[in-house]
Amino acid sequence: MSRIKTKADYILEELRLIPKTIKQLKLDIENTRSSLFTSPQWSDMKMSGGVRRTQTDKNVSIIDASDYGLAEIDRLVKRREEIIGVIMQIPDSAQRHVLLTTYLNCQTFDEAIDKLELNRNKYYTIKAKAVRSLNVILNQY
């Protein structure tokens, strides 16, 4: 039986996924912008879903999509900083170090154990205490 996820579990998973989301948004922006250069140019007007659209209209929609992606990346970077700020409030430096290493620099717990040079039991003990400490901090908000 699995345990119930806490606020800390959710924000730590969010912290781990933010870089992946940013990477996907950057790829989307790059693909969207490249379509601006590679899209076939048509005559001044073209029908799209029964609506007349000029090439300029299409170019503007591509630029708008890119702007949205950039704004979302900025929001995610700020959210990442906010989560790190909450983690930094944990009084125990070993607990902070374990969480930051695990969720910022590693994809798996085994990778974090190797990077931190801890034995498995000690790692999971410190991580469990860190998650409890983080929940205490989050429940104060």
GROMACS .gro file of C-alpha atoms in nm:
model
  141
    1MET     CA    1   0.000   0.000   0.000
    2SER     CA    2   0.145   0.333  -0.099
    3ARG     CA    3   0.142   0.631   0.129
    4ILE     CA    4  -0.064   0.941   0.065
    5LYS     CA    5   0.122   1.212  -0.126
    6THR     CA    6   0.188   1.528   0.071
    7LYS     CA    7   0.241   1.888  -0.040
    8ALA     CA    8   0.616   1.828  -0.024
    9ASP     CA    9   0.591   1.526  -0.254
   10TYR     CA   10   0.400   1.730  -0.510
   11ILE     CA   11   0.636   2.029  -0.513
   12LEU     CA   12   0.945   1.806  -0.521
   13GLU     CA   13   0.806   1.623  -0.823
   14GLU     CA   14   0.721   1.961  -0.978
   15LEU     CA   15   1.081   2.072  -0.916
   16ARG     CA   16   1.209   1.762  -1.095
   17LEU     CA   17   0.978   1.817  -1.393
   18ILE     CA   18   1.035   2.191  -1.445
   19PRO     CA   19   1.360   2.150  -1.644
   20LYS     CA   20   1.194   1.890  -1.869
   21THR     CA   21   0.898   2.119  -1.928
   22ILE     CA   22   1.127   2.412  -2.008
   23LYS     CA   23   1.319   2.193  -2.253
   24GLN     CA   24   0.996   2.095  -2.430
   25LEU     CA   25   0.879   2.457  -2.445
   26LYS     CA   26   1.213   2.563  -2.596
   27LEU     CA   27   1.182   2.289  -2.857
   28ASP     CA   28   0.829   2.402  -2.936
   29ILE     CA   29   0.942   2.763  -2.971
   30GLU     CA   30   1.228   2.656  -3.198
   31ASN     CA   31   0.995   2.444  -3.413
   32THR     CA   32   0.737   2.720  -3.428
   33ARG     CA   33   0.994   2.977  -3.530
   34SER     CA   34   1.150   2.746  -3.788
   35SER     CA   35   0.808   2.706  -3.948
   36LEU     CA   36   0.814   3.081  -4.001
   37PHE     CA   37   1.117   3.042  -4.226
   38THR     CA   38   1.028   2.714  -4.394
   39SER     CA   39   0.656   2.761  -4.446
   40PRO     CA   40   0.553   2.786  -4.807
   41GLN     CA   41   0.464   3.138  -4.904
   42TRP     CA   42   0.126   3.171  -5.066
   43SER     CA   43  -0.037   3.450  -5.248
   44ASP     CA   44  -0.162   3.745  -5.049
   45MET     CA   45  -0.475   3.564  -4.926
   46LYS     CA   46  -0.556   3.206  -4.838
   47MET     CA   47  -0.864   3.043  -4.689
   48SER     CA   48  -0.823   2.868  -4.356
   49GLY     CA   49  -1.136   2.713  -4.207
   50GLY     CA   50  -1.353   2.951  -4.405
   51VAL     CA   51  -1.157   3.255  -4.283
   52ARG     CA   52  -0.937   3.458  -4.514
   53ARG     CA   53  -0.581   3.472  -4.380
   54THR     CA   54  -0.281   3.655  -4.515
   55GLN     CA   55   0.076   3.540  -4.473
   56THR     CA   56   0.116   3.824  -4.224
   57ASP     CA   57  -0.168   3.678  -4.013
   58LYS     CA   58   0.010   3.344  -4.006
   59ASN     CA   59   0.341   3.506  -3.911
   60VAL     CA   60   0.175   3.699  -3.628
   61SER     CA   61   0.019   3.381  -3.488
   62ILE     CA   62   0.363   3.212  -3.490
   63ILE     CA   63   0.516   3.508  -3.305
   64ASP     CA   64   0.229   3.502  -3.050
   65ALA     CA   65   0.287   3.130  -2.988
   66SER     CA   66   0.659   3.196  -2.933
   67ASP     CA   67   0.582   3.480  -2.691
   68TYR     CA   68   0.352   3.252  -2.492
   69GLY     CA   69   0.624   2.987  -2.469
   70LEU     CA   70   0.882   3.241  -2.350
   71ALA     CA   71   0.641   3.377  -2.087
   72GLU     CA   72   0.572   3.023  -1.965
   73ILE     CA   73   0.946   2.952  -1.939
   74ASP     CA   74   0.990   3.268  -1.729
   75ARG     CA   75   0.704   3.157  -1.502
   76LEU     CA   76   0.858   2.812  -1.459
   77VAL     CA   77   1.201   2.956  -1.376
   78LYS     CA   78   1.042   3.175  -1.107
   79ARG     CA   79   0.848   2.876  -0.972
   80ARG     CA   80   1.171   2.674  -0.956
   81GLU     CA   81   1.338   2.955  -0.759
   82GLU     CA   82   1.037   2.972  -0.527
   83ILE     CA   83   1.052   2.597  -0.454
   84ILE     CA   84   1.428   2.611  -0.394
   85GLY     CA   85   1.366   2.902  -0.154
   86VAL     CA   86   1.125   2.689   0.047
   87ILE     CA   87   1.374   2.400   0.056
   88MET     CA   88   1.643   2.639   0.176
   89GLN     CA   89   1.429   2.708   0.484
   90ILE     CA   90   1.494   2.353   0.610
   91PRO     CA   91   1.723   2.400   0.912
   92ASP     CA   92   1.934   2.086   0.859
   93SER     CA   93   2.194   2.138   0.586
   94ALA     CA   94   2.228   1.764   0.511
   95GLN     CA   95   1.854   1.742   0.446
   96ARG     CA   96   1.865   2.047   0.219
   97HIS     CA   97   2.162   1.901   0.032
   98VAL     CA   98   1.990   1.565  -0.021
   99LEU     CA   99   1.671   1.725  -0.156
  100LEU     CA  100   1.849   1.972  -0.383
  101THR     CA  101   2.084   1.710  -0.524
  102THR     CA  102   1.806   1.457  -0.572
  103TYR     CA  103   1.552   1.685  -0.736
  104LEU     CA  104   1.774   1.932  -0.922
  105ASN     CA  105   2.064   1.721  -1.046
  106CYS     CA  106   1.943   1.361  -1.064
  107GLN     CA  107   1.680   1.166  -1.250
  108THR     CA  108   1.668   0.867  -1.013
  109PHE     CA  109   1.723   0.801  -0.645
  110ASP     CA  110   2.007   0.561  -0.729
  111GLU     CA  111   2.183   0.836  -0.922
  112ALA     CA  112   2.141   1.069  -0.621
  113ILE     CA  113   2.278   0.804  -0.384
  114ASP     CA  114   2.588   0.769  -0.603
  115LYS     CA  115   2.633   1.145  -0.641
  116LEU     CA  116   2.592   1.207  -0.267
  117GLU     CA  117   2.822   0.914  -0.184
  118LEU     CA  118   2.586   0.785   0.086
  119ASN     CA  119   2.477   0.433   0.161
  120ARG     CA  120   2.120   0.353   0.064
  121ASN     CA  121   1.979   0.340   0.419
  122LYS     CA  122   2.136   0.668   0.525
  123TYR     CA  123   2.015   0.838   0.207
  124TYR     CA  124   1.654   0.727   0.254
  125THR     CA  125   1.661   0.819   0.625
  126ILE     CA  126   1.786   1.173   0.551
  127LYS     CA  127   1.546   1.211   0.257
  128ALA     CA  128   1.246   1.103   0.466
  129LYS     CA  129   1.339   1.351   0.740
  130ALA     CA  130   1.387   1.622   0.477
  131VAL     CA  131   1.043   1.559   0.327
  132ARG     CA  132   0.888   1.573   0.676
  133SER     CA  133   1.071   1.900   0.746
  134LEU     CA  134   0.955   2.040   0.412
  135ASN     CA  135   0.594   1.945   0.493
  136VAL     CA  136   0.618   2.129   0.825
  137ILE     CA  137   0.739   2.441   0.642
  138LEU     CA  138   0.471   2.411   0.372
  139ASN     CA  139   0.194   2.366   0.626
  140GLN     CA  140   0.294   2.695   0.790
  141TYR     CA  141   0.192   2.886   0.475
   0.00000   0.00000   0.00000
